[in-house]
PDB file of C-alpha atoms in Angstrom:
ATOM      1  CA  UNK A 684       0.322  -0.069   0.254  1.00 78.00           C
ATOM      2  CA  UNK A 685       2.672   2.332   0.595  1.00 86.00           C
ATOM      3  CA  UNK A 686       4.395   1.530  -2.657  1.00 87.00           C
ATOM      4  CA  UNK A 687       1.246   3.029  -4.263  1.00 87.00           C
ATOM      5  CA  UNK A 688       0.849   6.181  -2.148  1.00 90.00           C
ATOM      6  CA  UNK A 689       4.472   6.462  -3.065  1.00 91.00           C
ATOM      7  CA  UNK A 690       3.898   5.425  -6.687  1.00 92.00           C
ATOM      8  CA  UNK A 691       1.032   8.233  -6.996  1.00 92.00           C
ATOM      9  CA  UNK A 692       2.889  11.033  -4.739  1.00 93.00           C
ATOM     10  CA  UNK A 693       5.877  11.253  -7.083  1.00 93.00           C
ATOM     11  CA  UNK A 694       3.738  10.897 -10.314  1.00 94.00           C
ATOM     12  CA  UNK A 695       1.143  13.525  -9.890  1.00 95.00           C
ATOM     13  CA  UNK A 696       3.494  15.909  -7.157  1.00 94.00           C
ATOM     14  CA  UNK A 697       6.621  15.158  -8.964  1.00 93.00           C
ATOM     15  CA  UNK A 698       5.001  15.517 -12.390  1.00 95.00           C
ATOM     16  CA  UNK A 699       3.445  18.884 -11.577  1.00 96.00           C
ATOM     17  CA  UNK A 700       6.581  20.114  -9.992  1.00 94.00           C
ATOM     18  CA  UNK A 701       8.794  19.141 -13.146  1.00 94.00           C
ATOM     19  CA  UNK A 702       6.096  19.741 -15.487  1.00 95.00           C
ATOM     20  CA  UNK A 703       5.196  23.346 -14.503  1.00 96.00           C
ATOM     21  CA  UNK A 704       8.726  24.291 -13.644  1.00 95.00           C
ATOM     22  CA  UNK A 705       9.580  23.475 -17.747  1.00 94.00           C
ATOM     23  CA  UNK A 706       6.680  25.098 -18.593  1.00 95.00           C
ATOM     24  CA  UNK A 707       8.166  28.055 -16.594  1.00 95.00           C
ATOM     25  CA  UNK A 708      11.153  27.997 -17.901  1.00 93.00           C
ATOM     26  CA  UNK A 709      10.190  27.759 -21.443  1.00 92.00           C
ATOM     27  CA  UNK A 710       7.925  30.665 -20.840  1.00 93.00           C
ATOM     28  CA  UNK A 711      11.319  32.836 -19.556  1.00 92.00           C
ATOM     29  CA  UNK A 712      13.917  31.638 -21.498  1.00 88.00           C
ATOM     30  CA  UNK A 713      12.481  31.150 -25.039  1.00 88.00           C
ATOM     31  CA  UNK A 714      11.585  27.866 -26.651  1.00 89.00           C
ATOM     32  CA  UNK A 715      13.530  24.569 -27.096  1.00 89.00           C
ATOM     33  CA  UNK A 716      12.428  21.463 -27.940  1.00 92.00           C
ATOM     34  CA  UNK A 717      13.804  19.316 -24.676  1.00 91.00           C
ATOM     35  CA  UNK A 718      11.711  21.666 -22.382  1.00 93.00           C
ATOM     36  CA  UNK A 719       8.793  21.122 -24.535  1.00 95.00           C
ATOM     37  CA  UNK A 720       8.737  17.780 -24.439  1.00 95.00           C
ATOM     38  CA  UNK A 721       8.980  17.631 -20.430  1.00 94.00           C
ATOM     39  CA  UNK A 722       6.407  19.768 -20.097  1.00 95.00           C
ATOM     40  CA  UNK A 723       4.120  17.615 -22.412  1.00 96.00           C
ATOM     41  CA  UNK A 724       5.124  14.098 -20.571  1.00 96.00           C
ATOM     42  CA  UNK A 725       5.714  15.184 -17.228  1.00 95.00           C
ATOM     43  CA  UNK A 726       2.415  17.492 -16.939  1.00 96.00           C
ATOM     44  CA  UNK A 727       0.463  14.489 -19.149  1.00 96.00           C
ATOM     45  CA  UNK A 728       1.785  11.605 -16.755  1.00 95.00           C
ATOM     46  CA  UNK A 729       0.165  14.111 -13.408  1.00 96.00           C
ATOM     47  CA  UNK A 730      -3.411  14.567 -15.272  1.00 96.00           C
ATOM     48  CA  UNK A 731      -3.517  11.100 -15.783  1.00 95.00           C
ATOM     49  CA  UNK A 732      -2.446  10.167 -12.451  1.00 94.00           C
ATOM     50  CA  UNK A 733      -4.517  13.091 -10.511  1.00 95.00           C
ATOM     51  CA  UNK A 734      -7.694  11.003 -10.319  1.00 94.00           C
ATOM     52  CA  UNK A 735      -6.436   7.751  -9.072  1.00 91.00           C
ATOM     53  CA  UNK A 736      -4.474   9.697  -6.205  1.00 92.00           C
ATOM     54  CA  UNK A 737      -7.559  11.398  -5.523  1.00 93.00           C
ATOM     55  CA  UNK A 738      -9.350   8.524  -5.412  1.00 91.00           C
ATOM     56  CA  UNK A 739      -6.625   7.155  -3.644  1.00 89.00           C
ATOM     57  CA  UNK A 740      -6.952   9.751  -0.821  1.00 89.00           C
ATOM     58  CA  UNK A 741     -10.406  10.088  -0.390  1.00 89.00           C
ATOM     59  CA  UNK A 742     -10.692   6.776  -0.067  1.00 81.00           C
ATOM     60  CA  UNK A 743      -9.724   6.266   3.393  1.00 63.00           C
TER      61      UNK A 743
ATOM     62  CA  UNK B 788      30.627  17.818   7.285  1.00 73.00           C
ATOM     63  CA  UNK B 789      34.012  16.503   5.842  1.00 76.00           C
ATOM     64  CA  UNK B 790      36.469  13.777   6.843  1.00 79.00           C
ATOM     65  CA  UNK B 791      40.164  14.415   5.271  1.00 79.00           C
ATOM     66  CA  UNK B 792      39.104  16.815   2.595  1.00 75.00           C
ATOM     67  CA  UNK B 793      36.145  14.804   1.613  1.00 76.00           C
ATOM     68  CA  UNK B 794      32.789  16.316   2.062  1.00 79.00           C
ATOM     69  CA  UNK B 795      30.404  13.483   3.608  1.00 83.00           C
ATOM     70  CA  UNK B 796      27.114  14.443   2.741  1.00 82.00           C
ATOM     71  CA  UNK B 797      28.006  15.464  -1.026  1.00 83.00           C
ATOM     72  CA  UNK B 798      29.856  11.868  -2.004  1.00 86.00           C
ATOM     73  CA  UNK B 799      26.651   9.995   0.100  1.00 86.00           C
ATOM     74  CA  UNK B 800      23.966  11.104  -2.635  1.00 87.00           C
ATOM     75  CA  UNK B 801      26.142  11.064  -5.232  1.00 88.00           C
ATOM     76  CA  UNK B 802      26.759   6.752  -4.485  1.00 90.00           C
ATOM     77  CA  UNK B 803      23.330   6.972  -3.593  1.00 91.00           C
ATOM     78  CA  UNK B 804      21.985   8.076  -6.674  1.00 91.00           C
ATOM     79  CA  UNK B 805      25.288   6.182  -8.744  1.00 92.00           C
ATOM     80  CA  UNK B 806      24.413   2.650  -7.071  1.00 94.00           C
ATOM     81  CA  UNK B 807      20.449   3.360  -7.628  1.00 94.00           C
ATOM     82  CA  UNK B 808      21.012   3.549 -11.236  1.00 93.00           C
ATOM     83  CA  UNK B 809      23.367   0.408 -11.232  1.00 94.00           C
ATOM     84  CA  UNK B 810      20.642  -1.393  -8.853  1.00 95.00           C
ATOM     85  CA  UNK B 811      17.789  -1.233 -11.604  1.00 93.00           C
ATOM     86  CA  UNK B 812      20.191  -1.766 -14.415  1.00 93.00           C
ATOM     87  CA  UNK B 813      20.914  -5.190 -12.623  1.00 94.00           C
ATOM     88  CA  UNK B 814      17.877  -6.003 -11.518  1.00 93.00           C
ATOM     89  CA  UNK B 815      16.051  -5.275 -14.464  1.00 91.00           C
ATOM     90  CA  UNK B 816      18.321  -8.003 -16.177  1.00 91.00           C
ATOM     91  CA  UNK B 817      17.583 -10.133 -13.593  1.00 92.00           C
ATOM     92  CA  UNK B 818      13.346  -9.744 -13.347  1.00 90.00           C
ATOM     93  CA  UNK B 819      14.228 -10.029 -17.724  1.00 89.00           C
ATOM     94  CA  UNK B 820      16.013 -13.754 -17.018  1.00 90.00           C
ATOM     95  CA  UNK B 821      13.527 -14.819 -14.985  1.00 89.00           C
ATOM     96  CA  UNK B 822      10.360 -14.468 -16.569  1.00 88.00           C
ATOM     97  CA  UNK B 823      11.476 -17.016 -19.524  1.00 88.00           C
ATOM     98  CA  UNK B 824      10.662 -19.892 -17.708  1.00 88.00           C
ATOM     99  CA  UNK B 825       7.255 -18.535 -15.937  1.00 89.00           C
ATOM    100  CA  UNK B 826       5.632 -17.800 -19.016  1.00 88.00           C
ATOM    101  CA  UNK B 827       6.721 -21.331 -20.528  1.00 87.00           C
ATOM    102  CA  UNK B 828       3.640 -24.004 -19.387  1.00 87.00           C
ATOM    103  CA  UNK B 829       6.076 -26.609 -19.841  1.00 89.00           C
ATOM    104  CA  UNK B 830       8.098 -25.838 -16.941  1.00 89.00           C
ATOM    105  CA  UNK B 831       7.105 -27.210 -13.337  1.00 90.00           C
ATOM    106  CA  UNK B 832       4.074 -25.536 -11.803  1.00 89.00           C
ATOM    107  CA  UNK B 833       5.791 -25.074  -8.281  1.00 90.00           C
ATOM    108  CA  UNK B 834       9.305 -23.953 -10.386  1.00 91.00           C
ATOM    109  CA  UNK B 835       7.130 -21.176 -11.782  1.00 91.00           C
ATOM    110  CA  UNK B 836       5.802 -19.988  -9.152  1.00 91.00           C
ATOM    111  CA  UNK B 837       8.979 -19.741  -6.885  1.00 92.00           C
ATOM    112  CA  UNK B 838       9.981 -17.843  -9.938  1.00 91.00           C
ATOM    113  CA  UNK B 839       7.182 -15.240 -10.230  1.00 90.00           C
ATOM    114  CA  UNK B 840       7.393 -14.877  -6.512  1.00 91.00           C
ATOM    115  CA  UNK B 841      10.945 -13.727  -6.385  1.00 92.00           C
ATOM    116  CA  UNK B 842      10.247 -11.345  -9.636  1.00 90.00           C
ATOM    117  CA  UNK B 843       7.640 -10.120  -8.116  1.00 90.00           C
ATOM    118  CA  UNK B 844       9.748  -9.481  -4.860  1.00 92.00           C
ATOM    119  CA  UNK B 845      12.498  -8.048  -7.166  1.00 93.00           C
ATOM    120  CA  UNK B 846      10.430  -6.173  -9.261  1.00 90.00           C
ATOM    121  CA  UNK B 847       9.077  -3.936  -5.655  1.00 91.00           C
ATOM    122  CA  UNK B 848      12.544  -3.159  -4.967  1.00 93.00           C
ATOM    123  CA  UNK B 849      13.158  -1.837  -8.993  1.00 93.00           C
ATOM    124  CA  UNK B 850      10.204   0.201  -8.217  1.00 92.00           C
ATOM    125  CA  UNK B 851      11.081   2.014  -5.290  1.00 94.00           C
ATOM    126  CA  UNK B 852      14.411   2.804  -6.842  1.00 94.00           C
ATOM    127  CA  UNK B 853      12.491   4.010  -9.902  1.00 93.00           C
ATOM    128  CA  UNK B 854      10.250   6.449  -7.657  1.00 93.00           C
ATOM    129  CA  UNK B 855      13.006   7.848  -5.157  1.00 92.00           C
ATOM    130  CA  UNK B 856      15.439   8.509  -7.931  1.00 92.00           C
ATOM    131  CA  UNK B 857      13.706  11.592  -8.945  1.00 90.00           C
ATOM    132  CA  UNK B 858      13.556  12.951  -5.092  1.00 90.00           C
ATOM    133  CA  UNK B 859      17.258  11.545  -4.869  1.00 90.00           C
ATOM    134  CA  UNK B 860      17.931  14.006  -8.306  1.00 90.00           C
ATOM    135  CA  UNK B 861      16.703  16.889  -7.200  1.00 90.00           C
ATOM    136  CA  UNK B 862      18.336  16.694  -3.959  1.00 90.00           C
ATOM    137  CA  UNK B 863      21.783  15.884  -5.362  1.00 89.00           C
ATOM    138  CA  UNK B 864      21.174  19.077  -7.805  1.00 88.00           C
ATOM    139  CA  UNK B 865      20.923  21.478  -5.021  1.00 88.00           C
ATOM    140  CA  UNK B 866      24.035  19.636  -3.321  1.00 86.00           C
ATOM    141  CA  UNK B 867      25.953  20.136  -6.515  1.00 84.00           C
ATOM    142  CA  UNK B 868      24.562  23.703  -7.325  1.00 83.00           C
ATOM    143  CA  UNK B 869      23.321  22.403 -10.430  1.00 85.00           C
ATOM    144  CA  UNK B 870      19.916  24.595 -12.168  1.00 87.00           C
ATOM    145  CA  UNK B 871      17.222  21.622 -12.388  1.00 88.00           C
ATOM    146  CA  UNK B 872      15.626  23.588 -15.476  1.00 89.00           C
ATOM    147  CA  UNK B 873      18.008  25.964 -17.087  1.00 85.00           C
ATOM    148  CA  UNK B 874      21.020  23.361 -17.021  1.00 85.00           C
ATOM    149  CA  UNK B 875      20.858  21.927 -20.953  1.00 86.00           C
ATOM    150  CA  UNK B 876      21.986  18.090 -20.119  1.00 88.00           C
ATOM    151  CA  UNK B 877      20.010  17.685 -17.331  1.00 91.00           C
ATOM    152  CA  UNK B 878      17.014  18.914 -19.161  1.00 92.00           C
ATOM    153  CA  UNK B 879      17.618  16.036 -21.537  1.00 93.00           C
ATOM    154  CA  UNK B 880      18.538  13.765 -18.857  1.00 93.00           C
ATOM    155  CA  UNK B 881      14.770  14.481 -17.393  1.00 93.00           C
ATOM    156  CA  UNK B 882      13.017  13.981 -20.743  1.00 94.00           C
ATOM    157  CA  UNK B 883      14.836  10.452 -20.576  1.00 95.00           C
ATOM    158  CA  UNK B 884      13.174  10.057 -16.610  1.00 94.00           C
ATOM    159  CA  UNK B 885       9.825  11.899 -18.397  1.00 94.00           C
ATOM    160  CA  UNK B 886       9.455   8.528 -20.793  1.00 95.00           C
ATOM    161  CA  UNK B 887      10.295   5.763 -18.622  1.00 94.00           C
ATOM    162  CA  UNK B 888       7.605   7.428 -15.827  1.00 93.00           C
ATOM    163  CA  UNK B 889       5.195   7.106 -18.678  1.00 94.00           C
ATOM    164  CA  UNK B 890       6.400   3.436 -19.434  1.00 93.00           C
ATOM    165  CA  UNK B 891       5.715   2.609 -16.549  1.00 92.00           C
ATOM    166  CA  UNK B 892       2.034   3.645 -16.161  1.00 92.00           C
ATOM    167  CA  UNK B 893       1.679   1.538 -18.810  1.00 92.00           C
ATOM    168  CA  UNK B 894       3.280  -1.300 -17.291  1.00 90.00           C
ATOM    169  CA  UNK B 895       1.654  -0.847 -14.395  1.00 87.00           C
ATOM    170  CA  UNK B 896      -1.704  -2.949 -15.263  1.00 86.00           C
ATOM    171  CA  UNK B 897       0.371  -5.834 -16.858  1.00 85.00           C
ATOM    172  CA  UNK B 898       2.066  -6.429 -13.212  1.00 82.00           C
ATOM    173  CA  UNK B 899       1.376  -9.087 -11.330  1.00 82.00           C
ATOM    174  CA  UNK B 900      -0.408 -11.022 -13.884  1.00 85.00           C
ATOM    175  CA  UNK B 901       1.763 -13.803 -14.078  1.00 86.00           C
ATOM    176  CA  UNK B 902       1.813 -14.669  -9.643  1.00 86.00           C
ATOM    177  CA  UNK B 903      -1.645 -14.035  -9.760  1.00 88.00           C
ATOM    178  CA  UNK B 904      -2.556 -16.995 -12.462  1.00 89.00           C
ATOM    179  CA  UNK B 905       0.138 -18.976 -11.154  1.00 90.00           C
ATOM    180  CA  UNK B 906      -2.086 -19.274  -7.766  1.00 90.00           C
ATOM    181  CA  UNK B 907      -5.139 -19.721  -9.530  1.00 91.00           C
ATOM    182  CA  UNK B 908      -4.049 -22.535 -11.441  1.00 89.00           C
ATOM    183  CA  UNK B 909      -2.311 -24.302  -8.127  1.00 88.00           C
ATOM    184  CA  UNK B 910      -5.788 -23.874  -6.587  1.00 88.00           C
ATOM    185  CA  UNK B 911      -7.444 -25.983  -9.558  1.00 84.00           C
ATOM    186  CA  UNK B 912      -9.107 -23.383 -11.955  1.00 84.00           C
ATOM    187  CA  UNK B 913     -10.051 -25.162 -14.664  1.00 84.00           C
ATOM    188  CA  UNK B 914      -9.295 -22.546 -17.553  1.00 87.00           C
ATOM    189  CA  UNK B 915      -5.531 -23.640 -17.711  1.00 87.00           C
ATOM    190  CA  UNK B 916      -4.652 -23.221 -21.142  1.00 89.00           C
ATOM    191  CA  UNK B 917      -6.384 -19.456 -20.871  1.00 91.00           C
ATOM    192  CA  UNK B 918      -4.573 -18.367 -18.141  1.00 91.00           C
ATOM    193  CA  UNK B 919      -0.978 -19.699 -18.954  1.00 90.00           C
ATOM    194  CA  UNK B 920      -1.857 -17.755 -22.938  1.00 91.00           C
ATOM    195  CA  UNK B 921      -2.725 -14.448 -20.659  1.00 91.00           C
ATOM    196  CA  UNK B 922       0.828 -15.207 -18.954  1.00 90.00           C
ATOM    197  CA  UNK B 923       2.622 -15.271 -21.938  1.00 90.00           C
ATOM    198  CA  UNK B 924       0.913 -12.698 -23.933  1.00 91.00           C
ATOM    199  CA  UNK B 925       1.088  -9.846 -21.404  1.00 90.00           C
ATOM    200  CA  UNK B 926       4.974 -10.656 -20.594  1.00 90.00           C
ATOM    201  CA  UNK B 927       5.543 -10.457 -24.410  1.00 90.00           C
ATOM    202  CA  UNK B 928       3.440  -7.368 -24.260  1.00 90.00           C
ATOM    203  CA  UNK B 929       5.664  -5.991 -21.753  1.00 89.00           C
ATOM    204  CA  UNK B 930       9.008  -7.054 -22.871  1.00 89.00           C
ATOM    205  CA  UNK B 931       9.254  -3.844 -25.250  1.00 90.00           C
ATOM    206  CA  UNK B 932       8.341  -1.592 -22.673  1.00 91.00           C
ATOM    207  CA  UNK B 933      10.900  -2.840 -20.353  1.00 90.00           C
ATOM    208  CA  UNK B 934      13.907  -3.206 -22.341  1.00 91.00           C
ATOM    209  CA  UNK B 935      13.074   0.812 -23.568  1.00 93.00           C
ATOM    210  CA  UNK B 936      13.169   1.229 -19.662  1.00 93.00           C
ATOM    211  CA  UNK B 937      16.706  -0.135 -19.490  1.00 93.00           C
ATOM    212  CA  UNK B 938      18.087   1.602 -22.767  1.00 94.00           C
ATOM    213  CA  UNK B 939      16.914   4.943 -21.097  1.00 95.00           C
ATOM    214  CA  UNK B 940      18.516   4.115 -17.755  1.00 94.00           C
ATOM    215  CA  UNK B 941      21.761   3.042 -19.506  1.00 94.00           C
ATOM    216  CA  UNK B 942      21.350   6.620 -21.287  1.00 94.00           C
ATOM    217  CA  UNK B 943      20.368   8.334 -18.349  1.00 93.00           C
ATOM    218  CA  UNK B 944      23.840   6.967 -16.379  1.00 92.00           C
ATOM    219  CA  UNK B 945      26.091   7.681 -20.079  1.00 92.00           C
ATOM    220  CA  UNK B 946      24.752  11.566 -19.591  1.00 91.00           C
ATOM    221  CA  UNK B 947      25.203  11.668 -16.021  1.00 88.00           C
ATOM    222  CA  UNK B 948      28.983  10.096 -16.361  1.00 88.00           C
ATOM    223  CA  UNK B 949      29.742  12.578 -18.943  1.00 88.00           C
ATOM    224  CA  UNK B 950      28.162  15.606 -16.665  1.00 84.00           C
ATOM    225  CA  UNK B 951      30.016  14.518 -13.735  1.00 81.00           C
ATOM    226  CA  UNK B 952      30.840  17.405 -11.355  1.00 80.00           C
ATOM    227  CA  UNK B 953      34.591  17.677  -9.424  1.00 75.00           C
ATOM    228  CA  UNK B 954      32.701  17.863  -5.635  1.00 73.00           C
ATOM    229  CA  UNK B 955      34.817  20.787  -5.058  1.00 71.00           C
ATOM    230  CA  UNK B 956      34.410  23.801  -6.565  1.00 71.00           C
ATOM    231  CA  UNK B 957      32.100  21.945  -9.248  1.00 71.00           C
ATOM    232  CA  UNK B 958      33.210  21.696 -12.360  1.00 78.00           C
ATOM    233  CA  UNK B 959      32.658  19.389 -14.553  1.00 80.00           C
ATOM    234  CA  UNK B 960      35.570  16.650 -14.706  1.00 77.00           C
ATOM    235  CA  UNK B 961      35.277  15.764 -18.792  1.00 74.00           C
ATOM    236  CA  UNK B 962      33.928  18.785 -20.558  1.00 74.00           C
ATOM    237  CA  UNK B 963      34.190  22.584 -20.281  1.00 73.00           C
ATOM    238  CA  UNK B 964      31.322  24.967 -19.618  1.00 70.00           C
ATOM    239  CA  UNK B 965      29.867  26.823 -22.650  1.00 71.00           C
ATOM    240  CA  UNK B 966      30.962  29.933 -20.709  1.00 72.00           C
ATOM    241  CA  UNK B 967      34.881  28.569 -20.494  1.00 73.00           C
ATOM    242  CA  UNK B 968      34.503  27.203 -24.283  1.00 76.00           C
ATOM    243  CA  UNK B 969      33.442  31.042 -25.076  1.00 79.00           C
ATOM    244  CA  UNK B 970      36.009  32.168 -23.318  1.00 81.00           C
ATOM    245  CA  UNK B 971      38.979  29.842 -24.335  1.00 81.00           C
ATOM    246  CA  UNK B 972      37.726  31.097 -28.122  1.00 82.00           C
ATOM    247  CA  UNK B 973      37.390  34.042 -27.090  1.00 83.00           C
ATOM    248  CA  UNK B 974      41.361  34.155 -25.655  1.00 83.00           C
ATOM    249  CA  UNK B 975      42.525  32.046 -28.793  1.00 82.00           C
ATOM    250  CA  UNK B 976      40.914  34.745 -30.928  1.00 81.00           C
ATOM    251  CA  UNK B 977      42.531  37.530 -29.367  1.00 79.00           C
ATOM    252  CA  UNK B 978      45.958  35.952 -28.952  1.00 74.00           C
ATOM    253  CA  UNK B 979      45.590  35.109 -32.688  1.00 73.00           C
ATOM    254  CA  UNK B 980      44.964  39.031 -34.196  1.00 71.00           C
ATOM    255  CA  UNK B 981      47.908  39.700 -31.640  1.00 64.00           C
ATOM    256  CA  UNK B 982      50.703  37.661 -33.614  1.00 56.00           C
ATOM    257  CA  UNK B 983      49.173  38.880 -37.107  1.00 54.00           C
ATOM    258  CA  UNK B 984      49.205  42.071 -36.235  1.00 52.00           C
ATOM    259  CA  UNK B 985      52.999  42.101 -34.685  1.00 50.00           C
ATOM    260  CA  UNK B 986      54.333  39.647 -36.347  1.00 44.00           C
ATOM    261  CA  UNK B 987      53.476  40.625 -40.006  1.00 46.00           C
ATOM    262  CA  UNK B 988      56.372  38.841 -41.685  1.00 45.00           C
ATOM    263  CA  UNK B 989      55.833  35.480 -39.813  1.00 44.00           C
ATOM    264  CA  UNK B 990      53.878  34.207 -43.672  1.00 45.00           C
ATOM    265  CA  UNK B 991      56.643  35.776 -45.748  1.00 42.00           C
ATOM    266  CA  UNK B 992      59.493  33.882 -43.873  1.00 43.00           C
ATOM    267  CA  UNK B 993      57.053  30.540 -44.140  1.00 44.00           C
ATOM    268  CA  UNK B 994      56.798  30.876 -47.794  1.00 44.00           C
ATOM    269  CA  UNK B 995      59.712  31.794 -48.510  1.00 44.00           C
ATOM    270  CA  UNK B 996      61.707  28.895 -46.862  1.00 47.00           C
ATOM    271  CA  UNK B 997      58.699  26.906 -48.726  1.00 44.00           C
ATOM    272  CA  UNK B 998      60.186  28.490 -51.659  1.00 47.00           C
ATOM    273  CA  UNK B 999      63.713  27.532 -51.057  1.00 46.00           C
ATOM    274  CA  UNK B1000      62.571  23.666 -50.634  1.00 46.00           C
ATOM    275  CA  UNK B1001      61.047  23.628 -53.925  1.00 42.00           C
TER     276      UNK B1001
END
């Protein structure tokens, strides 16, 4: 169970942290393909995991 | 905290991060090696279950390593003074990790199928062929993703090795920073101009020597 918590914490919180960080960097420093891909994939994973993470929290 | 000039905090996190990557590569390979017999229906059932249990245990360790890699890497960035979002090589490494995260989410529903089905067979399930077929097809479905993760972890490790930093001063070991390269180019440009300005007869001397040789 702890592993599931860790999984969704890393995927959701880590995903938002990295995705928003790279999005901000792209906004401030200009476009670069690695920044765009990082933003898309990390935010994609975070949004994918968000319902499962919320379900895990409110199911308790 | 330092002992004999070694920053213990720095070296511990570097060592931990490197060890995690090495363990990830090794354990992933062991899981790959174990899966051949697990999906083989002609192999004794008890041995398959035993192997599936071992594989499941190793997979759990791999999952912990995978999940703790991001926080440990972010801590390492702060220790080594590497900017997380503005360092070019690191953004490519993060991209590899992002693909691994997406890959892991793809593998999540597949994991555990083998052990579950094998236990069902042992408990006397009637649809043995169907369960065996599911184990085989699920494992074959997972293999490209597993190999992709292995290759990406290896590539990320390689990127890290090429961008290793000296613990004190945090300069790159194997390469120069862009600022250093620009500084060297600038110095070379200045010295080239000085040479051409102060020794105008050098080309003439060279050409005259060539003329003598010819």
